[in-house]
mmCIF file of C-alpha atoms in Angstrom:
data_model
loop_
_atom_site.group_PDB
_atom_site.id
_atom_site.type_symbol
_atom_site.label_atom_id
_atom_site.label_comp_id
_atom_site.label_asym_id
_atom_site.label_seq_id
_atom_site.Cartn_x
_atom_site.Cartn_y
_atom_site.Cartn_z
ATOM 1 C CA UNK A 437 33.561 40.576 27.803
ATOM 2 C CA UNK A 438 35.180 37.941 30.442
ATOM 3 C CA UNK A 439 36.134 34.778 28.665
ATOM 4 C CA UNK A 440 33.107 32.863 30.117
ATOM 5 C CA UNK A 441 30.809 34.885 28.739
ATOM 6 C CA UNK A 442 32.172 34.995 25.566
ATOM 7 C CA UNK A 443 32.269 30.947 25.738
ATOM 8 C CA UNK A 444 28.780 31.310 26.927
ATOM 9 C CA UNK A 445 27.505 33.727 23.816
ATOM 10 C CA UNK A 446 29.482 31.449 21.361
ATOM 11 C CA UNK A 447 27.597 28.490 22.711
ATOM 12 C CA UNK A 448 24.106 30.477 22.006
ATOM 13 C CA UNK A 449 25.033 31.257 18.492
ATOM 14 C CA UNK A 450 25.881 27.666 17.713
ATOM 15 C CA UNK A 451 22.888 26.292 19.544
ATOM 16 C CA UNK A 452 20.404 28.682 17.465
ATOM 17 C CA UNK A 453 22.302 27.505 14.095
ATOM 18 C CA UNK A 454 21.670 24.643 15.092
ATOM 19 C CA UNK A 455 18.125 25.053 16.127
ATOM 20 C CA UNK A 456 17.740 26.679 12.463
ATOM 21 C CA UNK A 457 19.349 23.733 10.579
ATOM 22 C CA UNK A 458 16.789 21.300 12.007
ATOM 23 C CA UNK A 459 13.920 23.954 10.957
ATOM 24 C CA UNK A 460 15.205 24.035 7.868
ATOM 25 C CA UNK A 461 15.514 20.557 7.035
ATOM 26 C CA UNK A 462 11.679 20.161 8.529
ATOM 27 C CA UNK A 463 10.688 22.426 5.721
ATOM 28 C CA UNK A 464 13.117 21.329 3.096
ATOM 29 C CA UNK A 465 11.439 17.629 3.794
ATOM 30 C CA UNK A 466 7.773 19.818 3.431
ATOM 31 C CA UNK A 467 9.234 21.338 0.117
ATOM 32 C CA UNK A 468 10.581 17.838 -1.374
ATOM 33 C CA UNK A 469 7.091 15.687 -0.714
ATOM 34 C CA UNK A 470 5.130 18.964 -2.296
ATOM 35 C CA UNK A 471 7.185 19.177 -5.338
ATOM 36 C CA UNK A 472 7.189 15.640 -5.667
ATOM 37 C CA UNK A 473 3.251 16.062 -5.624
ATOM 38 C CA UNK A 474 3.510 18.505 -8.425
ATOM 39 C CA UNK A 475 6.339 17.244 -10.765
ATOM 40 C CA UNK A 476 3.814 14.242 -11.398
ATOM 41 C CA UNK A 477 1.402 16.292 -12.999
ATOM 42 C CA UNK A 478 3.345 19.175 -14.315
ATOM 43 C CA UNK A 479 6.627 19.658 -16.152
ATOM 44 C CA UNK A 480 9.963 20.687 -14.028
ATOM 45 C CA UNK A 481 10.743 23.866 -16.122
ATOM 46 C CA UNK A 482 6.909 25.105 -14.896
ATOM 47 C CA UNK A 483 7.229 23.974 -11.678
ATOM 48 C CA UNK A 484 10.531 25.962 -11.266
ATOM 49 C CA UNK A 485 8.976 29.403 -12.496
ATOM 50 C CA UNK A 486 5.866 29.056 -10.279
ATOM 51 C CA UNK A 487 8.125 28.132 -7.466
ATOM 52 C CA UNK A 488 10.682 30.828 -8.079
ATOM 53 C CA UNK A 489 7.733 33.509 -8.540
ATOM 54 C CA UNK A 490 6.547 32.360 -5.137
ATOM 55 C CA UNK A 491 9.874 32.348 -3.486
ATOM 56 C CA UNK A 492 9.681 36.538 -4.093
ATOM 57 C CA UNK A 493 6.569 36.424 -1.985
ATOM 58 C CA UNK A 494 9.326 35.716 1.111
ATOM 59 C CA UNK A 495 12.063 37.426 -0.483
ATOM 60 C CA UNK A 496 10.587 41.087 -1.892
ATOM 61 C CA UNK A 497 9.952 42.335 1.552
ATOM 62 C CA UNK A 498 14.000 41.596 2.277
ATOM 63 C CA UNK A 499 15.126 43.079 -0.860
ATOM 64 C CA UNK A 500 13.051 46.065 -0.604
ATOM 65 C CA UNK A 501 14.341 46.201 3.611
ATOM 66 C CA UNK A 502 18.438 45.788 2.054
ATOM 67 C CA UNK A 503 17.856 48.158 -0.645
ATOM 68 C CA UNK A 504 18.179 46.363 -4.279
ATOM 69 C CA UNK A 505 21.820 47.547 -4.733
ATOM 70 C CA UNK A 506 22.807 45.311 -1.430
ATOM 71 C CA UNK A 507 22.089 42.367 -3.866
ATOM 72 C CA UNK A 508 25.063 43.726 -6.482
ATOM 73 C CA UNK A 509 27.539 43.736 -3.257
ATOM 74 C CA UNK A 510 28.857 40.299 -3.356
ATOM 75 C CA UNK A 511 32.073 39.164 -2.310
ATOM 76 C CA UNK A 512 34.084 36.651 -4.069
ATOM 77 C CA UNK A 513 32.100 36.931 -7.533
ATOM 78 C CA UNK A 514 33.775 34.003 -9.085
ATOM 79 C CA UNK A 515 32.448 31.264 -6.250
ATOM 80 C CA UNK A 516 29.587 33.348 -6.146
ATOM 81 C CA UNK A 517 28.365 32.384 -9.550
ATOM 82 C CA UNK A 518 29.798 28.994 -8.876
ATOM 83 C CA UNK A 519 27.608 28.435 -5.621
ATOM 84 C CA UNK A 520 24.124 30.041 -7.584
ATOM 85 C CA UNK A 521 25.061 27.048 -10.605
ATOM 86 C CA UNK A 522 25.874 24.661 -7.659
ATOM 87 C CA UNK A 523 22.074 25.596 -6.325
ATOM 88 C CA UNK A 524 19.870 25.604 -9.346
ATOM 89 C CA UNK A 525 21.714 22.157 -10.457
ATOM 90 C CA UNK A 526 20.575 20.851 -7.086
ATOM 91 C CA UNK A 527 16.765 21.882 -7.239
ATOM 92 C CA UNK A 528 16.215 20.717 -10.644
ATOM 93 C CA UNK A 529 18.160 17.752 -10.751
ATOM 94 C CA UNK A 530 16.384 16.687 -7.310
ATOM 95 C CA UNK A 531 13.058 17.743 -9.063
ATOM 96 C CA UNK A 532 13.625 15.364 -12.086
ATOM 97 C CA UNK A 533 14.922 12.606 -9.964
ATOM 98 C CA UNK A 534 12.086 12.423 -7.443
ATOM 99 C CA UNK A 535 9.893 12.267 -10.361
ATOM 100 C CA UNK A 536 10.586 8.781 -11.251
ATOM 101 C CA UNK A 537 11.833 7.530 -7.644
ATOM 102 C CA UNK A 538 10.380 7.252 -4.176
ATOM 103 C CA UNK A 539 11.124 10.538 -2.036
ATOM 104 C CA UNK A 540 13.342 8.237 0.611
ATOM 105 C CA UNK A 541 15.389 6.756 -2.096
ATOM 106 C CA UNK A 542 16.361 10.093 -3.361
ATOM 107 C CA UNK A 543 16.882 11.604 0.104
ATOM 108 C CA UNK A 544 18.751 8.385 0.489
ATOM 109 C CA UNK A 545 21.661 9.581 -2.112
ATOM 110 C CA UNK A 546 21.280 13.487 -0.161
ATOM 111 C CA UNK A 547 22.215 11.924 2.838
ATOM 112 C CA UNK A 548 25.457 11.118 1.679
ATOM 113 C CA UNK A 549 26.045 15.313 1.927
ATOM 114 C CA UNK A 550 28.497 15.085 5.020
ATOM 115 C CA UNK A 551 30.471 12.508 3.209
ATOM 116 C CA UNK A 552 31.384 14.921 0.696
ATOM 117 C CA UNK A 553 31.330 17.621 3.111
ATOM 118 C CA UNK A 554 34.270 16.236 4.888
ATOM 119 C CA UNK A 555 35.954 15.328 1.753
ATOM 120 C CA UNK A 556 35.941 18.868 -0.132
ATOM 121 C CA UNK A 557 36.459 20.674 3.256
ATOM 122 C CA UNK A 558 39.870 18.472 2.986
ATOM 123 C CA UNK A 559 40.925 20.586 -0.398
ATOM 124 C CA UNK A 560 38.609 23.644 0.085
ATOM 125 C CA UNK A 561 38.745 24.894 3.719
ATOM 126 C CA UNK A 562 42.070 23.683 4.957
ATOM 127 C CA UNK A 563 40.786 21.396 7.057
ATOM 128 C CA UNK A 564 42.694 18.071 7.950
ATOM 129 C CA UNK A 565 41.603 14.510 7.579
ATOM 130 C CA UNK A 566 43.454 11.810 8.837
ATOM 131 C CA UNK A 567 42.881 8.124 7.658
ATOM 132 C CA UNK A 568 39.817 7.234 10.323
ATOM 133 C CA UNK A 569 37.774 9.603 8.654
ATOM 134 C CA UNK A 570 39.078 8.800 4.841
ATOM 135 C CA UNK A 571 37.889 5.413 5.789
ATOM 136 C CA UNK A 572 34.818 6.644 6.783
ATOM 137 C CA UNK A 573 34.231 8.548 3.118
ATOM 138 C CA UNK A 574 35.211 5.684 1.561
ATOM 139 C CA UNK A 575 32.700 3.598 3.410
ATOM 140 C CA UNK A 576 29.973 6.171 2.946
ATOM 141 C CA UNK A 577 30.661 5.897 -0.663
ATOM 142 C CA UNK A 578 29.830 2.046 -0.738
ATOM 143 C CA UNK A 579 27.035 2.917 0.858
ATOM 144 C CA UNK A 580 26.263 4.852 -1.524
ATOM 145 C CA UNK A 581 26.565 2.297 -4.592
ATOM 146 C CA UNK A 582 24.580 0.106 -2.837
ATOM 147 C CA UNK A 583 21.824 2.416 -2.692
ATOM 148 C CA UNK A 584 22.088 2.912 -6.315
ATOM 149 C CA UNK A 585 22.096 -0.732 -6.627
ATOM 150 C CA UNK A 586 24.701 -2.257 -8.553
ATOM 151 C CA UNK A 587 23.114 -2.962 -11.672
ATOM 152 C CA UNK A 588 22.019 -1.832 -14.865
ATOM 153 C CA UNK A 589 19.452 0.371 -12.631
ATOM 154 C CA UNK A 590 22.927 2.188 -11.380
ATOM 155 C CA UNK A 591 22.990 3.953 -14.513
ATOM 156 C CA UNK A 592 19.518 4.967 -14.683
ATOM 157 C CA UNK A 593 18.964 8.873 -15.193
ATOM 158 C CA UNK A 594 16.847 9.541 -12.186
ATOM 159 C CA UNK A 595 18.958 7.861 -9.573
ATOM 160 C CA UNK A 596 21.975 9.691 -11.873
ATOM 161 C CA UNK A 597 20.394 12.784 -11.336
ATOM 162 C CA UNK A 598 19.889 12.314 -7.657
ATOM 163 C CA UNK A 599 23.749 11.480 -6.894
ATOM 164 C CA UNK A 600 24.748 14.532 -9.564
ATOM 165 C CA UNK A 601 22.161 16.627 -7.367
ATOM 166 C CA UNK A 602 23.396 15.618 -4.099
ATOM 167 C CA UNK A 603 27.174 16.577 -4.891
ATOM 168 C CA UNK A 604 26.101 19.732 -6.034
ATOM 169 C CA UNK A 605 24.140 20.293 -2.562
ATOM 170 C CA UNK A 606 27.285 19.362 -0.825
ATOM 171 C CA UNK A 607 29.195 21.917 -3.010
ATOM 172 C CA UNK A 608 27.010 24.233 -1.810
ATOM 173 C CA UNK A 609 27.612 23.710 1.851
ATOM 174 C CA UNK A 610 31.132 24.330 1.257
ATOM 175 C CA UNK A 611 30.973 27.452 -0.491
ATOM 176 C CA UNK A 612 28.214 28.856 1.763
ATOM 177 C CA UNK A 613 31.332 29.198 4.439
ATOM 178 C CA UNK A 614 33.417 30.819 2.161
ATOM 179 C CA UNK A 615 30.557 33.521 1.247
ATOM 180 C CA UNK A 616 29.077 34.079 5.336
ATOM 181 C CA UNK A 617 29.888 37.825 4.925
ATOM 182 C CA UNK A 618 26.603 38.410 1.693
ATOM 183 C CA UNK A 619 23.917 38.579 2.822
ATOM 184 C CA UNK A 620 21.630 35.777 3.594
ATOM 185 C CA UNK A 621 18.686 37.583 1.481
ATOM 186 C CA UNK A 622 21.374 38.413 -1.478
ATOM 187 C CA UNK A 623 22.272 34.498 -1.720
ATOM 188 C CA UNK A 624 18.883 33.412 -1.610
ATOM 189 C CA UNK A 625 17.850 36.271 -4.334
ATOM 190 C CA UNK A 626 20.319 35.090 -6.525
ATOM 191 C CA UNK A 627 20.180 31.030 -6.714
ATOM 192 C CA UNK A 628 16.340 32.202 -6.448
ATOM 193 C CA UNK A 629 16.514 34.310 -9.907
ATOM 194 C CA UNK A 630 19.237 31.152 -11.551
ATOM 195 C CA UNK A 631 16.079 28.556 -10.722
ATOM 196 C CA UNK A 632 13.310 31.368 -12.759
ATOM 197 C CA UNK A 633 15.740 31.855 -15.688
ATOM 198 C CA UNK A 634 16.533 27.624 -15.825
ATOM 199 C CA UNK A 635 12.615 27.164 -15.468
ATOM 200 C CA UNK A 636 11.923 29.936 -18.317
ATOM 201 C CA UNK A 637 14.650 27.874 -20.824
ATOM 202 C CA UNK A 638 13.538 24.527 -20.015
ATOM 203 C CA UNK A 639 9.624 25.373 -20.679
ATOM 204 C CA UNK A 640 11.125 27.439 -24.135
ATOM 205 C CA UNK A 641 13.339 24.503 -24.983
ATOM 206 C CA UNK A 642 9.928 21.523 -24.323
ATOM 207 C CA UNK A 643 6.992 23.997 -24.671
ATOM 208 C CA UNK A 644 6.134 22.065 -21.886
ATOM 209 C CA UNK A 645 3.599 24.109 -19.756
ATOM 210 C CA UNK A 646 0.175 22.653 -18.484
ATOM 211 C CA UNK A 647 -2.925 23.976 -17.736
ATOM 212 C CA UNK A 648 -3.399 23.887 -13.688
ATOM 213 C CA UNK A 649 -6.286 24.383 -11.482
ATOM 214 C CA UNK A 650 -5.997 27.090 -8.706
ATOM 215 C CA UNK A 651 -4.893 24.796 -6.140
ATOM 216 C CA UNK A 652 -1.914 23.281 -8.584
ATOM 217 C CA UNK A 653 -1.227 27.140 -9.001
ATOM 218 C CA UNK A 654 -1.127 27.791 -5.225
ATOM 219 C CA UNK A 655 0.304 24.770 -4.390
ATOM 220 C CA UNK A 656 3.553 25.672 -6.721
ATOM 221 C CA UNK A 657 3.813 29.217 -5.358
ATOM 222 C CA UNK A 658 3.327 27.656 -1.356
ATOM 223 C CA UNK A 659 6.551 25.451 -2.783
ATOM 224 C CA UNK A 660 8.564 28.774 -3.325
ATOM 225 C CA UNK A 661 7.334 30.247 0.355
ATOM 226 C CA UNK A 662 8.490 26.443 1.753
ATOM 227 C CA UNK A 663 11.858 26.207 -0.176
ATOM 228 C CA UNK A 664 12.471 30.051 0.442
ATOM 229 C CA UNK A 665 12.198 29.579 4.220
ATOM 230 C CA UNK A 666 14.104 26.454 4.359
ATOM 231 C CA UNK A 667 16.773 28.230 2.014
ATOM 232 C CA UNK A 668 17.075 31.103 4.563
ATOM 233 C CA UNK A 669 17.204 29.585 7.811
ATOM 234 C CA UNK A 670 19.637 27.027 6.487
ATOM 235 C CA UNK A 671 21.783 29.566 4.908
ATOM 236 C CA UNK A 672 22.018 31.513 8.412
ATOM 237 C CA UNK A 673 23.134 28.216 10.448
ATOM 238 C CA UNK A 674 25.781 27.427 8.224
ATOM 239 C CA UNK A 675 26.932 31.519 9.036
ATOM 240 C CA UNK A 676 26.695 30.404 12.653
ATOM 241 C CA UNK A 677 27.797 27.246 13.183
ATOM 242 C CA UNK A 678 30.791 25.075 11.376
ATOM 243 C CA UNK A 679 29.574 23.553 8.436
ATOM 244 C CA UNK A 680 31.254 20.097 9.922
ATOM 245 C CA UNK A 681 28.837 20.465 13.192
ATOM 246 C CA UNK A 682 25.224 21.315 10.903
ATOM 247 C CA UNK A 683 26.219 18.391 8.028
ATOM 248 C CA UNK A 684 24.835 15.398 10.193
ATOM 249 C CA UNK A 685 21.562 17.003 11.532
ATOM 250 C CA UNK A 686 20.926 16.318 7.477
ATOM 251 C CA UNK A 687 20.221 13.142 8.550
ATOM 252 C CA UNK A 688 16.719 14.239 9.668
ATOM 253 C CA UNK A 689 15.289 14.910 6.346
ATOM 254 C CA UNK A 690 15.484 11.138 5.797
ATOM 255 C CA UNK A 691 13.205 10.149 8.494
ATOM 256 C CA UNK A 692 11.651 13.106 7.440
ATOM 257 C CA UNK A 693 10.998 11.661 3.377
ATOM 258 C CA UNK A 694 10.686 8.243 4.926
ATOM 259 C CA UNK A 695 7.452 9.387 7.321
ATOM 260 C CA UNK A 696 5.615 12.062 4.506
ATOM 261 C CA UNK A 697 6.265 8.820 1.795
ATOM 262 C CA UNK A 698 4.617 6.622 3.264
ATOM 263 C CA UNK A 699 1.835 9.152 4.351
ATOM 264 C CA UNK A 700 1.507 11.118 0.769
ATOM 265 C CA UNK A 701 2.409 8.334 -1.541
ATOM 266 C CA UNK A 702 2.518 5.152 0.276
ATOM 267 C CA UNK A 703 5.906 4.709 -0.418
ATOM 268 C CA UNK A 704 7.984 2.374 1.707
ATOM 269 C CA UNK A 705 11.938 1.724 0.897
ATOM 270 C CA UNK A 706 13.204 -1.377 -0.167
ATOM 271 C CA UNK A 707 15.644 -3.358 1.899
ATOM 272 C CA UNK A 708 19.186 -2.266 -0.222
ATOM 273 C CA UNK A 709 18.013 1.160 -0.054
ATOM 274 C CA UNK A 710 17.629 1.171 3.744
ATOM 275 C CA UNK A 711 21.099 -0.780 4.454
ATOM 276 C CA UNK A 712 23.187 2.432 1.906
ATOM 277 C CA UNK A 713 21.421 4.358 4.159
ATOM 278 C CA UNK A 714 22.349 2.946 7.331
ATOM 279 C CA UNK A 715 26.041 2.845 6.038
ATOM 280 C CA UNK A 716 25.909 6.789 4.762
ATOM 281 C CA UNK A 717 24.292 7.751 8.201
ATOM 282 C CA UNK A 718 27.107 5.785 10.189
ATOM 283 C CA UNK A 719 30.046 6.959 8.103
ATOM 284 C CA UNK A 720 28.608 10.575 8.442
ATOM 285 C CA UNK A 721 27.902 10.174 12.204
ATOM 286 C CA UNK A 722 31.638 8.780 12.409
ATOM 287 C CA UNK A 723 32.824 11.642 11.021
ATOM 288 C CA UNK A 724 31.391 13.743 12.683
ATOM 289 C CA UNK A 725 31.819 12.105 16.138
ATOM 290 C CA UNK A 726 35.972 12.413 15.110
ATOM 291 C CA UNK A 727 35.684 15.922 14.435
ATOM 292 C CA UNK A 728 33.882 16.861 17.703
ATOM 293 C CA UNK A 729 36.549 14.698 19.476
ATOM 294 C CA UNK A 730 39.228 16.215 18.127
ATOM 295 C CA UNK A 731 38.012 19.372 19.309
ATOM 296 C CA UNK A 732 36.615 19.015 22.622
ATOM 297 C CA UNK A 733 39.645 16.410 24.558
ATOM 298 C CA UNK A 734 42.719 17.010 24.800
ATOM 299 C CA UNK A 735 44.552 16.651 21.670
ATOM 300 C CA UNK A 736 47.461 13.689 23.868
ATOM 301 C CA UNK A 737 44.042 11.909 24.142
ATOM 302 C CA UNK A 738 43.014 11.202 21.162
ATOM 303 C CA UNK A 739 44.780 8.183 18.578
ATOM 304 C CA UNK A 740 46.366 10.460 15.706
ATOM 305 C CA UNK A 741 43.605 11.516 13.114
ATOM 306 C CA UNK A 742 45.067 14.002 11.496
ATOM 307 C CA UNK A 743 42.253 17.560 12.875
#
């Protein structure tokens, strides 16, 4: 293949990661404002079986196409297990912290994702960070607190659970990169099967488990289809695209929570929540803006940055 077309076939591979990201976070904004729809009414544990029962609706046509041993083939077992914790600890701690919070404030503490994107790609994939983009963490990170608000509300379990759930999201993203060579239904299968078993102890542990009409009962298996889908095509851009390059199309699912808020539970964010958001979105957009820079002039160009 002559080097231009090998430029030009790179280009299309990135493009339709990217293309998939923004997909993704469409339905992973769908999949949020339904399960914060159904966590009012019903306990988290349930919610997490139904949706994990109707996740296999997506998933046991791939299984069955893969062969069931395919899902045994893993590389890297240890970060393996690691990323399916990293997942489950994500859903259900976003699923108990939109629960008691508006849908945009708890997106608001996802969006900080890319912050700790670039900082655990510092330690975790080699990558470089000079001191622009430190600052920029570091300034992500007050924006951060202030969406948290500093107060006795700081410490408050739901918007504790949101930042706890966030991290682990970001941890994901990370490991996702190391593990592009499993399969994307084998990943999904498996963080699928850690959310059933959570879901099964949490309802054994509360006896928490309500009756539901047949739309409550649909509406939790449509969650799994949503999430499953989102989980998929997200899991394939970050396989085609740098991790670095998909992190700020996150951004997205804010305006995204913001919009089906207001529309699905009239919820509008306060003033501190929308200026830590407006600080995490610039200090993630910086970030990335140095990264792409550092990549695409010449390196005499560009004022030392470390990448």
């Amino acid at each position: 293949m002559k080097p231009s077309s090998a430029t030009a076939a790179a280009g299309n591979v990135i493009m339709t990661g990217i293309v998939f990201m923004l997909i993704g976070d469409m339905l992973f904004a769908l999949n949020d404002a339904m399960g914060k729809w159904l966590v009012a009414s019903f306990a988290v544990g349930q919610v997490l079986v139904i949706r994990s029962v109707g996740a296999f609706i997506v998933l046991g046509p791939m299984i069955a196409r893969q062969g069931p041993g395919a899902l045994f083939r893993v590389e890297r077992k240890p970060l393996h297990l690691m990323r399916v914790l990293m997942t489950t600890c994500d859903v259900g701690l976003f699923y108990a912290a939109v629960a008691y919070l508006p849908l945009a404030d708890v997106m608001t503490f996802y969006m900080a994702g890319p912050i700790y994107v670039a900082a655990l790609s510092h330690f975790f994939l080699g990558e470089k960070i000079g001191w622009r983009r430190w600052l920029a963490v570091f300034v992500g990170f007050v924006g951060v607190i202030i969406a948290l608000r500093p107060s006795s509300a700081m410490l408050s379990l739901p918007s504790l659970f949101g930042l706890a759930g966030s991290l682990s999201f970001a941890l994901t993203l990370v490991m996702n990169r190391y593990l592009r060579s499993t399969s994307d239904t084998t990943l999904v299968t498996w963080q699928t099967l850690a959310a059933l078993a959570t879901g099964i102890a949490v309802v054994l542990l509360t006896g928490d488990w309500r009756q539901a009409s047949m739309i409550d009962w649909g509406g939790m298996l449509l969650l799994g289809v949503v999430a499953t889908c989102a989980h998929l095509l997200i899991t394939r851009a970050l396989k085609l695209a740098p991790a670095s390059l998909l992190a700020p199309l996150q951004y997205t699912l804010l305006l995204w929570a913001i919009v089906l808020g207001y529309i699905f539970f009239s919820d509008v964010p306060d003033a501190q929540i929308i200026v830590g958001a407006v600080i995490i979105v610039f200090a993630g957009l910086f970030i990335f803006h140095r990264k792409n820079l550092k990549e695409t002039v010449p390196e005499e160009a560009v004022p030392v940055d470390g990448h």
